[in-house]
PDB file of C-alpha atoms (C1' of nucleotides) in Angstrom:
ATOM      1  CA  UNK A   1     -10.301   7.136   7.333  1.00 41.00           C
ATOM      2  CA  UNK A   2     -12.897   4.243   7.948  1.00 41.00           C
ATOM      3  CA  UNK A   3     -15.446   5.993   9.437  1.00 48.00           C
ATOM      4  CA  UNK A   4     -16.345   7.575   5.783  1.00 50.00           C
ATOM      5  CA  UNK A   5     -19.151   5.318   4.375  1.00 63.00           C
ATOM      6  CA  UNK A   6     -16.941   4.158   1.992  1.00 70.00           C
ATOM      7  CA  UNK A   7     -18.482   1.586  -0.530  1.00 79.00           C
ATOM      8  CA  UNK A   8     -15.986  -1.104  -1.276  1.00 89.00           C
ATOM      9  CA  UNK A   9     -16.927  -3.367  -4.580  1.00 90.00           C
ATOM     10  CA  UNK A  10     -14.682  -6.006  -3.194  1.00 92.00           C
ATOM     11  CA  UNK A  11     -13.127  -7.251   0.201  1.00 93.00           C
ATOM     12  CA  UNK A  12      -9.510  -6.756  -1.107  1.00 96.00           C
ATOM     13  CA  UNK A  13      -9.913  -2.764  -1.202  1.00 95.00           C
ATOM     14  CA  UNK A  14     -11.361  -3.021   2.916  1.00 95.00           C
ATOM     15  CA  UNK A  15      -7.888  -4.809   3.399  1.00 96.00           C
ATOM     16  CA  UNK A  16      -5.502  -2.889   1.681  1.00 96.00           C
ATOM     17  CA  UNK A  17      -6.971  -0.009   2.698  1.00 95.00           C
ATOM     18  CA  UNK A  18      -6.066  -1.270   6.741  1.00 96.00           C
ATOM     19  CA  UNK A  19      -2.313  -2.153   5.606  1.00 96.00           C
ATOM     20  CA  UNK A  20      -2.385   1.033   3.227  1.00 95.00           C
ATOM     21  CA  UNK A  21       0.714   3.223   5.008  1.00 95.00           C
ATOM     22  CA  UNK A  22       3.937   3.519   4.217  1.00 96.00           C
ATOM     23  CA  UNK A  23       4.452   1.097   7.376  1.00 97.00           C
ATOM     24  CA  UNK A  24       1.137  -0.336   8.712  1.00 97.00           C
ATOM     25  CA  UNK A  25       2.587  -3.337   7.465  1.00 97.00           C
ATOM     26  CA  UNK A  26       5.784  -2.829   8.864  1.00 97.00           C
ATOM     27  CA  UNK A  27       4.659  -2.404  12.632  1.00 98.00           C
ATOM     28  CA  UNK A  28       2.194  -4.278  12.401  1.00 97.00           C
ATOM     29  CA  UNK A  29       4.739  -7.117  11.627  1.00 97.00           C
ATOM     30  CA  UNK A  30       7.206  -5.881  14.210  1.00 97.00           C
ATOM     31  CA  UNK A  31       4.527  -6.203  16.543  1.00 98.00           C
ATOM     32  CA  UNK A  32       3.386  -9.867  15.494  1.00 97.00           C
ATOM     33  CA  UNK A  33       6.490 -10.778  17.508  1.00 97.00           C
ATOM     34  CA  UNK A  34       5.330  -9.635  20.819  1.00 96.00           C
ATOM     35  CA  UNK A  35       4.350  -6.390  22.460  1.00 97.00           C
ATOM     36  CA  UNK A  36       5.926  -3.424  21.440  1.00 98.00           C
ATOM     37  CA  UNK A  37       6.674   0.144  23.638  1.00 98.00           C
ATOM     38  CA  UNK A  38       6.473   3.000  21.599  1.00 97.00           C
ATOM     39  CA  UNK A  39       9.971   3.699  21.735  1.00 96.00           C
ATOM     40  CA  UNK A  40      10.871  -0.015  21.082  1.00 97.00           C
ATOM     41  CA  UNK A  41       9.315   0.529  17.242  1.00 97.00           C
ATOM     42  CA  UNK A  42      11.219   3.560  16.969  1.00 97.00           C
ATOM     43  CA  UNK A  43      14.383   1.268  17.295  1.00 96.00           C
ATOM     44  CA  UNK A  44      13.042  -0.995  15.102  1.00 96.00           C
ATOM     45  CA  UNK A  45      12.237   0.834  12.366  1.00 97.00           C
ATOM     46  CA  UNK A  46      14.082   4.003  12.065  1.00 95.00           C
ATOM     47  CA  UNK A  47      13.258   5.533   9.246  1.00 95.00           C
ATOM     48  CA  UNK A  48       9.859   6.309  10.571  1.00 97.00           C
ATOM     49  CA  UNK A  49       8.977   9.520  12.437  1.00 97.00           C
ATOM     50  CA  UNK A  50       7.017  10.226  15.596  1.00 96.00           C
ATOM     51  CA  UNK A  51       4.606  11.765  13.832  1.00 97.00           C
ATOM     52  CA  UNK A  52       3.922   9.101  11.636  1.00 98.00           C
ATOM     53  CA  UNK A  53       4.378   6.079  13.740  1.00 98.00           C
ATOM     54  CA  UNK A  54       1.757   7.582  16.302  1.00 97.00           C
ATOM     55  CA  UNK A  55      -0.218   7.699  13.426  1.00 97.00           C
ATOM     56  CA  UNK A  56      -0.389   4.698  12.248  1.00 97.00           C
ATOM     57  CA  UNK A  57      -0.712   3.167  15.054  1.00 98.00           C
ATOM     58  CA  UNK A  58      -3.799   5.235  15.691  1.00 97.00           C
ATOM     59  CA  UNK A  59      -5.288   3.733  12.398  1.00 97.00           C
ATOM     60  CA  UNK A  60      -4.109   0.300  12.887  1.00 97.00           C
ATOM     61  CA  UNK A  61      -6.063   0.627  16.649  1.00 97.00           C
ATOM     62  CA  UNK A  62      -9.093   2.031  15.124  1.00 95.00           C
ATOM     63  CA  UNK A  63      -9.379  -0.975  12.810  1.00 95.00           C
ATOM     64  CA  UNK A  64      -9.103  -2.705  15.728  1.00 96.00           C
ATOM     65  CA  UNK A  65      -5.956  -4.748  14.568  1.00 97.00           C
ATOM     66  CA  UNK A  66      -3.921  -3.410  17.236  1.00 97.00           C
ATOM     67  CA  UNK A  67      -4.388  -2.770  20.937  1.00 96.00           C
ATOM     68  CA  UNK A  68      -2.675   0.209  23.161  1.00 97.00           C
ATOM     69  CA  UNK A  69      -1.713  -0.282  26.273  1.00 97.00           C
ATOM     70  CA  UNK A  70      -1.887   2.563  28.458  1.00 96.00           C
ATOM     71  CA  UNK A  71       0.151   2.103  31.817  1.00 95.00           C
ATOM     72  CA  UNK A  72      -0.928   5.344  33.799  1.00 92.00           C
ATOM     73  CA  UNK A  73       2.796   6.348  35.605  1.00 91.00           C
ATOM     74  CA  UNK A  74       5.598   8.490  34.961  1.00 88.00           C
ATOM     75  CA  UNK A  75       7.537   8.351  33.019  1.00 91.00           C
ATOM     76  CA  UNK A  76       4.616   7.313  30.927  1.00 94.00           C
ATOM     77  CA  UNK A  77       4.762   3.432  29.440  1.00 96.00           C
ATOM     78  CA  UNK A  78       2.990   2.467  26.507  1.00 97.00           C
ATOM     79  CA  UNK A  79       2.829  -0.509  24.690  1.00 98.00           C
ATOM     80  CA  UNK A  80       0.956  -2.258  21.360  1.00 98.00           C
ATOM     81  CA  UNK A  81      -0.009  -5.295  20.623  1.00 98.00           C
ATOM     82  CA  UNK A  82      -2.178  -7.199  18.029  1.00 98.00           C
ATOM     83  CA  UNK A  83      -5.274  -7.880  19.013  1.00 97.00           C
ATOM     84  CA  UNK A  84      -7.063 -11.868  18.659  1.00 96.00           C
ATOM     85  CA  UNK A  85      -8.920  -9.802  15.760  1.00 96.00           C
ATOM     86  CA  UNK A  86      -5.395  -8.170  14.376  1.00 96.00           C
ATOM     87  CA  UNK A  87      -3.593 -11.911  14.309  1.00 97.00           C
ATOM     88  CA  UNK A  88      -5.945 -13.018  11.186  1.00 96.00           C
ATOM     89  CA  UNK A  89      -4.458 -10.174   9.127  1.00 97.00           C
ATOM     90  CA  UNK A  90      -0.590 -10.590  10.890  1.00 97.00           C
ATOM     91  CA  UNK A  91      -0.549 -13.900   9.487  1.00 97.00           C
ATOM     92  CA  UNK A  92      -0.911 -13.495   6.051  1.00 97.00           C
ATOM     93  CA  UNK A  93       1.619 -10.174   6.732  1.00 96.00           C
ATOM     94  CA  UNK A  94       4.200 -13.318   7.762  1.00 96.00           C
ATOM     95  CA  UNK A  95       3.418 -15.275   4.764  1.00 97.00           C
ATOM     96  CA  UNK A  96       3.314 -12.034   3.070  1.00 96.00           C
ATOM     97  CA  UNK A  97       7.316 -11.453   4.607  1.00 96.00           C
ATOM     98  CA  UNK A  98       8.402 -14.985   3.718  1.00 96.00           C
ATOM     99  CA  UNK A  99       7.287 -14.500  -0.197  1.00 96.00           C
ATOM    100  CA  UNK A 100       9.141 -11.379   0.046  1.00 96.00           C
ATOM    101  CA  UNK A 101      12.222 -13.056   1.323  1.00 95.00           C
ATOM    102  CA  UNK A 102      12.156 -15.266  -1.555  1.00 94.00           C
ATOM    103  CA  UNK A 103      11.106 -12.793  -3.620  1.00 95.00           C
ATOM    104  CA  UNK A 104      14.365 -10.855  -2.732  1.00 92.00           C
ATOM    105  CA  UNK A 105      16.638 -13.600  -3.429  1.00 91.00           C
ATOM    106  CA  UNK A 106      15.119 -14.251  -6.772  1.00 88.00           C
ATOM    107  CA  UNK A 107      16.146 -10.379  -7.567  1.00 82.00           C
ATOM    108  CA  UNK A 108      19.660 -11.127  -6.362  1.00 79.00           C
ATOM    109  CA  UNK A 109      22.223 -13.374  -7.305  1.00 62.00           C
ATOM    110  CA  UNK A 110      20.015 -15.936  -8.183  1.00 57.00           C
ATOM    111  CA  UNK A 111      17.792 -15.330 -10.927  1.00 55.00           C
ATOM    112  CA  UNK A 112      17.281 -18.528 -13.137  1.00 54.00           C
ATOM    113  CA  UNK A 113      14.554 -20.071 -11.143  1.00 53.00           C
ATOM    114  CA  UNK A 114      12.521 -16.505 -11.752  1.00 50.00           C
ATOM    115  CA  UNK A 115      13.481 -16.484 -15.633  1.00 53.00           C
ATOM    116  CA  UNK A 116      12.449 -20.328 -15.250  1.00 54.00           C
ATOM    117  CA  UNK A 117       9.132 -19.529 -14.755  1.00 49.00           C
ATOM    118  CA  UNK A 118       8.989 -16.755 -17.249  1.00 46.00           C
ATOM    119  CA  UNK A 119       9.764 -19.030 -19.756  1.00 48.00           C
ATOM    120  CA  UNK A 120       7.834 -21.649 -18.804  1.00 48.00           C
ATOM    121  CA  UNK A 121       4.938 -19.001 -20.499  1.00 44.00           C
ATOM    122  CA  UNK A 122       6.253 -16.762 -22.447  1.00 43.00           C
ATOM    123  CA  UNK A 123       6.534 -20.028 -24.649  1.00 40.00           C
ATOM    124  CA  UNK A 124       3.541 -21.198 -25.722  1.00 37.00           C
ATOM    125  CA  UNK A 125       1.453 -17.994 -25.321  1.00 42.00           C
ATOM    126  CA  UNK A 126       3.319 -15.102 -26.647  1.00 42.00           C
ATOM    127  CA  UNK A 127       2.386 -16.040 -29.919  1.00 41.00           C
ATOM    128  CA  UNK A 128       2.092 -13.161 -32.734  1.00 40.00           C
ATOM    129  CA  UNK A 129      -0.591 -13.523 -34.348  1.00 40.00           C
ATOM    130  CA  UNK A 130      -0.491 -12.019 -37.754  1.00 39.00           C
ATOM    131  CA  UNK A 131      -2.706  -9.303 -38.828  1.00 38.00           C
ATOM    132  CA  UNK A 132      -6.078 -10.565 -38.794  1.00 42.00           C
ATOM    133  CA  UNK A 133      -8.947  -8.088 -36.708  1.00 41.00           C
ATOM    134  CA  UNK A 134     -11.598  -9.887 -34.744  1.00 38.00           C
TER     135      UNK A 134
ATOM    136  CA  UNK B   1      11.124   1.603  -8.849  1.00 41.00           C
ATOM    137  CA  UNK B   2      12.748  -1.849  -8.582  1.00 41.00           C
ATOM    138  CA  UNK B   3      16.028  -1.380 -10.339  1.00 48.00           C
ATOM    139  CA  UNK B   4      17.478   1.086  -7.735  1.00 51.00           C
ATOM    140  CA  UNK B   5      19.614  -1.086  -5.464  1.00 63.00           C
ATOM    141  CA  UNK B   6      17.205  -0.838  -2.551  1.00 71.00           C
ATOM    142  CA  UNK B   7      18.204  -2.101   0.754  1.00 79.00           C
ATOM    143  CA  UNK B   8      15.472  -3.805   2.138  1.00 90.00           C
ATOM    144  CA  UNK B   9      15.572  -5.307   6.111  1.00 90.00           C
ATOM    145  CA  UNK B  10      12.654  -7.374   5.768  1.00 92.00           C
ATOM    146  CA  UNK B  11      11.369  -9.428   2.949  1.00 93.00           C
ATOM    147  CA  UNK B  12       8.055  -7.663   3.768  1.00 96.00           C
ATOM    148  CA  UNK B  13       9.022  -4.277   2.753  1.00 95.00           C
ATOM    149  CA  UNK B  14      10.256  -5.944  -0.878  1.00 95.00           C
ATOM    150  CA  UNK B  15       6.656  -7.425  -0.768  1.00 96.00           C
ATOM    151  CA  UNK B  16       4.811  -5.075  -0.055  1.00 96.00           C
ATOM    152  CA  UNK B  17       6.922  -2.389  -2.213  1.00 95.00           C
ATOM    153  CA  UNK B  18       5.661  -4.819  -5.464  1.00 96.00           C
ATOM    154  CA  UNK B  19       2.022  -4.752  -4.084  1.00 96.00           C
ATOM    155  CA  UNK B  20       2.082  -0.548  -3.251  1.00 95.00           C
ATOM    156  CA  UNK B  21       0.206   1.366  -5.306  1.00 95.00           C
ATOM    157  CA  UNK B  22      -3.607   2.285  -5.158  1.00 96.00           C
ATOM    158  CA  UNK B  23      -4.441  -0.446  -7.524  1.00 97.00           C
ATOM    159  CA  UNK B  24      -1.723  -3.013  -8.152  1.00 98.00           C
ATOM    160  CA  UNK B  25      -3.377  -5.540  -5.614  1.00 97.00           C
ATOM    161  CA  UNK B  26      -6.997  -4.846  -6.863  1.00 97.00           C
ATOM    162  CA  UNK B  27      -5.416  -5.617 -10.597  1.00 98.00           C
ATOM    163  CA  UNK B  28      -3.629  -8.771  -9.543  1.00 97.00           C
ATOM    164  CA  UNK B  29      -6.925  -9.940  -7.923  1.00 97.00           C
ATOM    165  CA  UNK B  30      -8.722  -9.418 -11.071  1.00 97.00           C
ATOM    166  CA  UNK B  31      -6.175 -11.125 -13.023  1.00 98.00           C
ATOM    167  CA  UNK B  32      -6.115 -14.222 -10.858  1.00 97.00           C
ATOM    168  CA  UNK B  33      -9.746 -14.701 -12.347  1.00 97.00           C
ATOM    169  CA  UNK B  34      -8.069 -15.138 -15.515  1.00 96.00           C
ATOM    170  CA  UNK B  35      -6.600 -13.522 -18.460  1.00 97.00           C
ATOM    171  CA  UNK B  36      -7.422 -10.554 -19.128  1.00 98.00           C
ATOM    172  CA  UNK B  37      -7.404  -7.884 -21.656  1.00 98.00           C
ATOM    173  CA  UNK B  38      -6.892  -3.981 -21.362  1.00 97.00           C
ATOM    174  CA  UNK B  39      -9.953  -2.844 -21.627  1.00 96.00           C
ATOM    175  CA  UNK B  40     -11.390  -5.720 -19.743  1.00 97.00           C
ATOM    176  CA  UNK B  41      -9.396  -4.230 -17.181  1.00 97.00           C
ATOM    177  CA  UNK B  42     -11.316  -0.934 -16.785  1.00 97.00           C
ATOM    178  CA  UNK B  43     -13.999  -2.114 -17.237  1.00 96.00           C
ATOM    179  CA  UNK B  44     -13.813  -4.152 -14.028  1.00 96.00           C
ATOM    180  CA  UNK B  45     -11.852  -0.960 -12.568  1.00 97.00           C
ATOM    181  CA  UNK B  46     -13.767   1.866 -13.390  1.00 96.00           C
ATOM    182  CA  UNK B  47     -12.250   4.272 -11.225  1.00 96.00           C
ATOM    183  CA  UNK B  48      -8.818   3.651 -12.503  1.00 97.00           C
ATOM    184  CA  UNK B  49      -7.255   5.815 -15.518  1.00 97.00           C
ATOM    185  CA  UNK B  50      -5.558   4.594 -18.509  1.00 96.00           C
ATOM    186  CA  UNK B  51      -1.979   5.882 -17.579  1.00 97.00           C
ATOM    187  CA  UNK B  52      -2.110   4.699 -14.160  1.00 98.00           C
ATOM    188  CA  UNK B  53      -3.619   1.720 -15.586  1.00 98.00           C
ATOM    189  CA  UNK B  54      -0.934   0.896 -17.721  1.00 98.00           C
ATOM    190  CA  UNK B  55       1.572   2.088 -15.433  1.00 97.00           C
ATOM    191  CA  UNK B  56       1.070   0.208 -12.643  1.00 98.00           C
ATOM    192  CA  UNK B  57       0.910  -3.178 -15.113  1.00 98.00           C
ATOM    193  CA  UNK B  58       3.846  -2.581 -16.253  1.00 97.00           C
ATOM    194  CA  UNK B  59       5.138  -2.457 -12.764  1.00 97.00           C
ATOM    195  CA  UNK B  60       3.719  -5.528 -12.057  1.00 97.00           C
ATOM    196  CA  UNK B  61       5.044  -6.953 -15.268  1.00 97.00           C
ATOM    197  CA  UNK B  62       8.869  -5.776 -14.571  1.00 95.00           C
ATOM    198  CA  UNK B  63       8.336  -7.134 -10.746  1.00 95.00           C
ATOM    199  CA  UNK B  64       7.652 -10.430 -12.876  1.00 96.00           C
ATOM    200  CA  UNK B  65       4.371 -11.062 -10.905  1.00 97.00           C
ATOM    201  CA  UNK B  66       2.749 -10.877 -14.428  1.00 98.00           C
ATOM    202  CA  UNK B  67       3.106 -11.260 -17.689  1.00 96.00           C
ATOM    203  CA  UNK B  68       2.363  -9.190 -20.936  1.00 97.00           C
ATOM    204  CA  UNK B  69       0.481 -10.972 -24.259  1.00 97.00           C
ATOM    205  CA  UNK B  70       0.290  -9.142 -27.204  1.00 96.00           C
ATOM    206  CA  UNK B  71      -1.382 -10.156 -30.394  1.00 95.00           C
ATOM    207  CA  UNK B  72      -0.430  -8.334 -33.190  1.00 92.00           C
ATOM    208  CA  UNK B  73      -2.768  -7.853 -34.923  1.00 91.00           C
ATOM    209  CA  UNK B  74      -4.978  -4.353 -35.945  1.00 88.00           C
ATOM    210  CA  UNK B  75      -6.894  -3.299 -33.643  1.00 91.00           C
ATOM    211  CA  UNK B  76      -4.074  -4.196 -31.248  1.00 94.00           C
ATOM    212  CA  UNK B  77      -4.930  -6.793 -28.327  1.00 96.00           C
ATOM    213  CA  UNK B  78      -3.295  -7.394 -25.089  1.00 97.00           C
ATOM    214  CA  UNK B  79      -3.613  -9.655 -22.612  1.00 98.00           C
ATOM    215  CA  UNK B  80      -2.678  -9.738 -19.237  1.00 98.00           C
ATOM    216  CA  UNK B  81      -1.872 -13.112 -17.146  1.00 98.00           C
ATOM    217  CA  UNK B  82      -0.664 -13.592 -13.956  1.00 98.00           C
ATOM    218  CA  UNK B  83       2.749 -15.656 -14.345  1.00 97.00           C
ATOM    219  CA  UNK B  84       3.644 -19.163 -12.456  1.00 97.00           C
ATOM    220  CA  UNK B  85       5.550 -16.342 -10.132  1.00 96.00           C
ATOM    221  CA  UNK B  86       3.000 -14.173  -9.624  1.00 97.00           C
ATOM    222  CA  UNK B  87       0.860 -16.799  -8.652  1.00 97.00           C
ATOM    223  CA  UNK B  88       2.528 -17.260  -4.801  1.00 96.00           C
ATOM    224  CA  UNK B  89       1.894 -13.357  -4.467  1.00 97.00           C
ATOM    225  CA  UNK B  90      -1.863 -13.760  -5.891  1.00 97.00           C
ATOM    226  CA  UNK B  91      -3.028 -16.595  -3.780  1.00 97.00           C
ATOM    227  CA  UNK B  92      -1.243 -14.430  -0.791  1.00 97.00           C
ATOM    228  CA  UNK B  93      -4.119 -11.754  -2.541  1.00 96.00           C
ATOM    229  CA  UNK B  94      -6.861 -13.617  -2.275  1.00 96.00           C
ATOM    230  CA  UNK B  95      -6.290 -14.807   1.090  1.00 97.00           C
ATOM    231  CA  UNK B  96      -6.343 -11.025   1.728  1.00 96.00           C
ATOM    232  CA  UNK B  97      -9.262 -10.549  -0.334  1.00 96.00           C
ATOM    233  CA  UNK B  98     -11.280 -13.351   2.268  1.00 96.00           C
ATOM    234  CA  UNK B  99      -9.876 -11.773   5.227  1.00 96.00           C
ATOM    235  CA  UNK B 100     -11.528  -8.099   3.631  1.00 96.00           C
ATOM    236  CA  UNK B 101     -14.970  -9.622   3.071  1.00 94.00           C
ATOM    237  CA  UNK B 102     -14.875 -10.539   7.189  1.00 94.00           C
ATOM    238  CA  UNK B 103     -13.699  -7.029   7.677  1.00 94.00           C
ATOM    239  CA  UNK B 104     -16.591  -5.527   6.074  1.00 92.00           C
ATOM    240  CA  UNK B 105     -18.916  -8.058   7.555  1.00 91.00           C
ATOM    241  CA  UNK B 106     -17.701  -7.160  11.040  1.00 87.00           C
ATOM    242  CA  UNK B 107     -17.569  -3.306  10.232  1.00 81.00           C
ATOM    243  CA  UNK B 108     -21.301  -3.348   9.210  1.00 78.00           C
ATOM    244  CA  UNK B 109     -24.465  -4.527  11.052  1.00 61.00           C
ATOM    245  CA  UNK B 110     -22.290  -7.338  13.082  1.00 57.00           C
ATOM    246  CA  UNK B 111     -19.988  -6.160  15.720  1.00 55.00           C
ATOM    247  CA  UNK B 112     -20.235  -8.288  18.059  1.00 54.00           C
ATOM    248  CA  UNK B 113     -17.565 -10.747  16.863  1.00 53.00           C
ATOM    249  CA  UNK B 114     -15.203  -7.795  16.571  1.00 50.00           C
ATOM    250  CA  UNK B 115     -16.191  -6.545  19.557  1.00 53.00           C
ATOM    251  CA  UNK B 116     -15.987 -10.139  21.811  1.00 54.00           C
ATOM    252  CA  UNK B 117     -12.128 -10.217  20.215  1.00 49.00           C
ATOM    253  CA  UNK B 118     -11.497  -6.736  22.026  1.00 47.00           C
ATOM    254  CA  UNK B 119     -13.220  -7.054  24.901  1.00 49.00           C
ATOM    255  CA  UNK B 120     -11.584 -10.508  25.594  1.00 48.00           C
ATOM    256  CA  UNK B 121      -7.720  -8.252  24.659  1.00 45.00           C
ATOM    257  CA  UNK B 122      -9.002  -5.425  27.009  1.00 43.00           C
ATOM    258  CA  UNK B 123      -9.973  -7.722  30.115  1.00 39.00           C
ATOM    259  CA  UNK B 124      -6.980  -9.102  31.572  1.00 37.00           C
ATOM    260  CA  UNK B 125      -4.278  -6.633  30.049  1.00 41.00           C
ATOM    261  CA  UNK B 126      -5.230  -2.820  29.965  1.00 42.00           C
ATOM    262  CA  UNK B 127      -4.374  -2.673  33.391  1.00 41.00           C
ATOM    263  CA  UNK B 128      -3.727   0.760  34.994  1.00 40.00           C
ATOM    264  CA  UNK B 129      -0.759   0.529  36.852  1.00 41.00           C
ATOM    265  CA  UNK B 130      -0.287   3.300  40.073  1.00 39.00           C
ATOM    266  CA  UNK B 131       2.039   5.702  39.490  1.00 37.00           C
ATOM    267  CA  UNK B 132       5.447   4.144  40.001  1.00 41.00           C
ATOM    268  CA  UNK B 133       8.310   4.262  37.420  1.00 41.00           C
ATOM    269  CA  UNK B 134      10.320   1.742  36.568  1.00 39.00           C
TER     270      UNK B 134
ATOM    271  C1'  DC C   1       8.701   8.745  27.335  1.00 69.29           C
ATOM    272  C1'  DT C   2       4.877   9.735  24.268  1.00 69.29           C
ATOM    273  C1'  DG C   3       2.316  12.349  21.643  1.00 69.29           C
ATOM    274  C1'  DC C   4       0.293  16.685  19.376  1.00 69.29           C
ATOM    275  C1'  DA C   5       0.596  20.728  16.172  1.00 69.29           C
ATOM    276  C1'  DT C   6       2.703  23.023  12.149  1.00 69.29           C
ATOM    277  C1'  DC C   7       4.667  23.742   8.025  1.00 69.29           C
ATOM    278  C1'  DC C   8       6.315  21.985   3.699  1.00 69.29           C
ATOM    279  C1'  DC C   9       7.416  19.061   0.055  1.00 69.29           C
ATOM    280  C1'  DC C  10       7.429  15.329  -2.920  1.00 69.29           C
ATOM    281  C1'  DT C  11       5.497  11.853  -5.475  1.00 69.29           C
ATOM    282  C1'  DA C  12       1.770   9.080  -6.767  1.00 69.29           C
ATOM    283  C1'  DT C  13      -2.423   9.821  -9.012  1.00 69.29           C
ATOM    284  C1'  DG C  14      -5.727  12.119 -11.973  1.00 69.29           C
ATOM    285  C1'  DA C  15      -7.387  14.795 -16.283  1.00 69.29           C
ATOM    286  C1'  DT C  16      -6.796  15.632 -20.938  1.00 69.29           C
ATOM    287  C1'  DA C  17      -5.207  15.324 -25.481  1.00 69.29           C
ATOM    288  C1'  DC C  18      -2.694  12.899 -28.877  1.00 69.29           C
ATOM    289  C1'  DT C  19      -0.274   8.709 -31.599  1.00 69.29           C
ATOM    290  C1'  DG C  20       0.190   3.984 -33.815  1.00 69.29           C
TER     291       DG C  20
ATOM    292  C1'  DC D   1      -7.800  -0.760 -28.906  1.00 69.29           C
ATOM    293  C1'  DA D   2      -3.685   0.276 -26.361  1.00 69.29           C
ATOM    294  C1'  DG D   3      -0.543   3.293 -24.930  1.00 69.29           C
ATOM    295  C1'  DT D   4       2.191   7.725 -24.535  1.00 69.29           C
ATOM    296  C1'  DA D   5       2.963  12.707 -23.153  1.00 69.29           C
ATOM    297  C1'  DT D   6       1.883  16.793 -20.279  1.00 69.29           C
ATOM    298  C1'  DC D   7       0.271  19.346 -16.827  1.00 69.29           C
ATOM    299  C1'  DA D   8      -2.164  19.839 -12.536  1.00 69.29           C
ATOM    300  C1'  DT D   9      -3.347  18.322  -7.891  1.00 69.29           C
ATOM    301  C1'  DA D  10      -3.825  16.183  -3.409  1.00 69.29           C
ATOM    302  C1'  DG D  11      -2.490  14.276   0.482  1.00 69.29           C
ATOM    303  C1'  DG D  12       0.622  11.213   2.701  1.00 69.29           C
ATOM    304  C1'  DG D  13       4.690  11.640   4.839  1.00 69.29           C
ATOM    305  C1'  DG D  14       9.013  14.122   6.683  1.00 69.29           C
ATOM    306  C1'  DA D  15      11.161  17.812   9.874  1.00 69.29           C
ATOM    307  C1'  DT D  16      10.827  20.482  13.778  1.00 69.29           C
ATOM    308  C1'  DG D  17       9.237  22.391  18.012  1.00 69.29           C
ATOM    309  C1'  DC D  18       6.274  22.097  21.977  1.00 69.29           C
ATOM    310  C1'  DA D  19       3.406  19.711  25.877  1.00 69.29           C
ATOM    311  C1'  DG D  20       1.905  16.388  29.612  1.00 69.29           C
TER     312       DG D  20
END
DNA sequence: CTGCATCCCCTATGATACTG
DNA sequence: CAGTATCATAGGGGATGCAG
């Protein structure tokens, strides 16, 4: 998935293509709180499936932005965490989280300061200009 | 896609939920360059299709992020314009956007940044522990 | 406990043609 | 120029069973 010589025209499309996943950005903001087990992520997000987790992860390692922790014993213990290279894109995930929080009151009870804003322009540049072509 | 009372656990699945969608952050990234119109649009995005295009605008436009001009006049014109809203998400963007460029510089000729970040991770911490269970 | 292998489906995306 | 309407497709993701 990065390996492909992929020719991005702008830095954006590299990024979103690491948090690209139905959850990269999920775990990979579970994980910005500490190291994870395997099983602790299942807990956390429960919608996801083995299958999927494990693979995500496995992306999210190969871009380097995450680290696995193998501890050789049985039962077997494994654990992720962001790597010094992963905590550059982790913060702007948590800045990313808090606009969201926001974002979610805005679509909840409290809508004025949203339509606020959407006034603010709709007012002097929605203008109708009559019929005349360029 | 937004109207469906959606529980959401974190802020960050709301955020990135707005942002999903192959092109939605490439678009907003665009449009934080300025207004632009349609056409200007694909033009920047060649790979992108009308429909999706257009859908994915208006998606961006009912999320409030931006904001829909149109001049009537014949031919039609529309312009697109990131709103004072949209504006927290975009700068999140563009933040994103730098942190893509380092990607690609560190997935190219230079790894040895990425590389010191791992092996520094990998020292002290991928211990092998004997086989004892917990 | 963790992770791999299958099978299957759904939905986002793409291609194309048409309207105002 | 901008935007719909259809139909077709791919591939990401879900469910399940098995393995170390």
């Amino acid at each position: 998935m990065m390996d492909t010589p992929k020719k991005y025209k702008l830095g954006l499309e590299a990024a979103l293509d690491v948090i690209r996943g139905k959850w990269k950005g999920i775990i990979l903001f579970h994980l910005s709180t500490g190291r994870k087990r395997t099983h602790e992520l299942r807990t956390l997000i429960p919608e996801i499936t083995q299958k999927v987790l494990t693979q995500q992860l496995r992306e999210l390692e190969h871009d380097q932005i995450i680290h696995r922790i193998l501890h050789i014993q049985n039962p077997p213990k494994v654990e992720y965490e962001v790597t010094a290279y992963g905590w550059k894109l982790a913060d702007l995930l948590i800045s990313l989280c808090n606009w969201g929080e926001q974002h979610l009151d805005n679509l909840h009870g409290d809508k004025s300061k949203l339509l606020e804003d959407y006034l603010l322009l709709s007012g002097g540049q929605e203008m109708q200009v009559p019929g005349n072509a360029e």
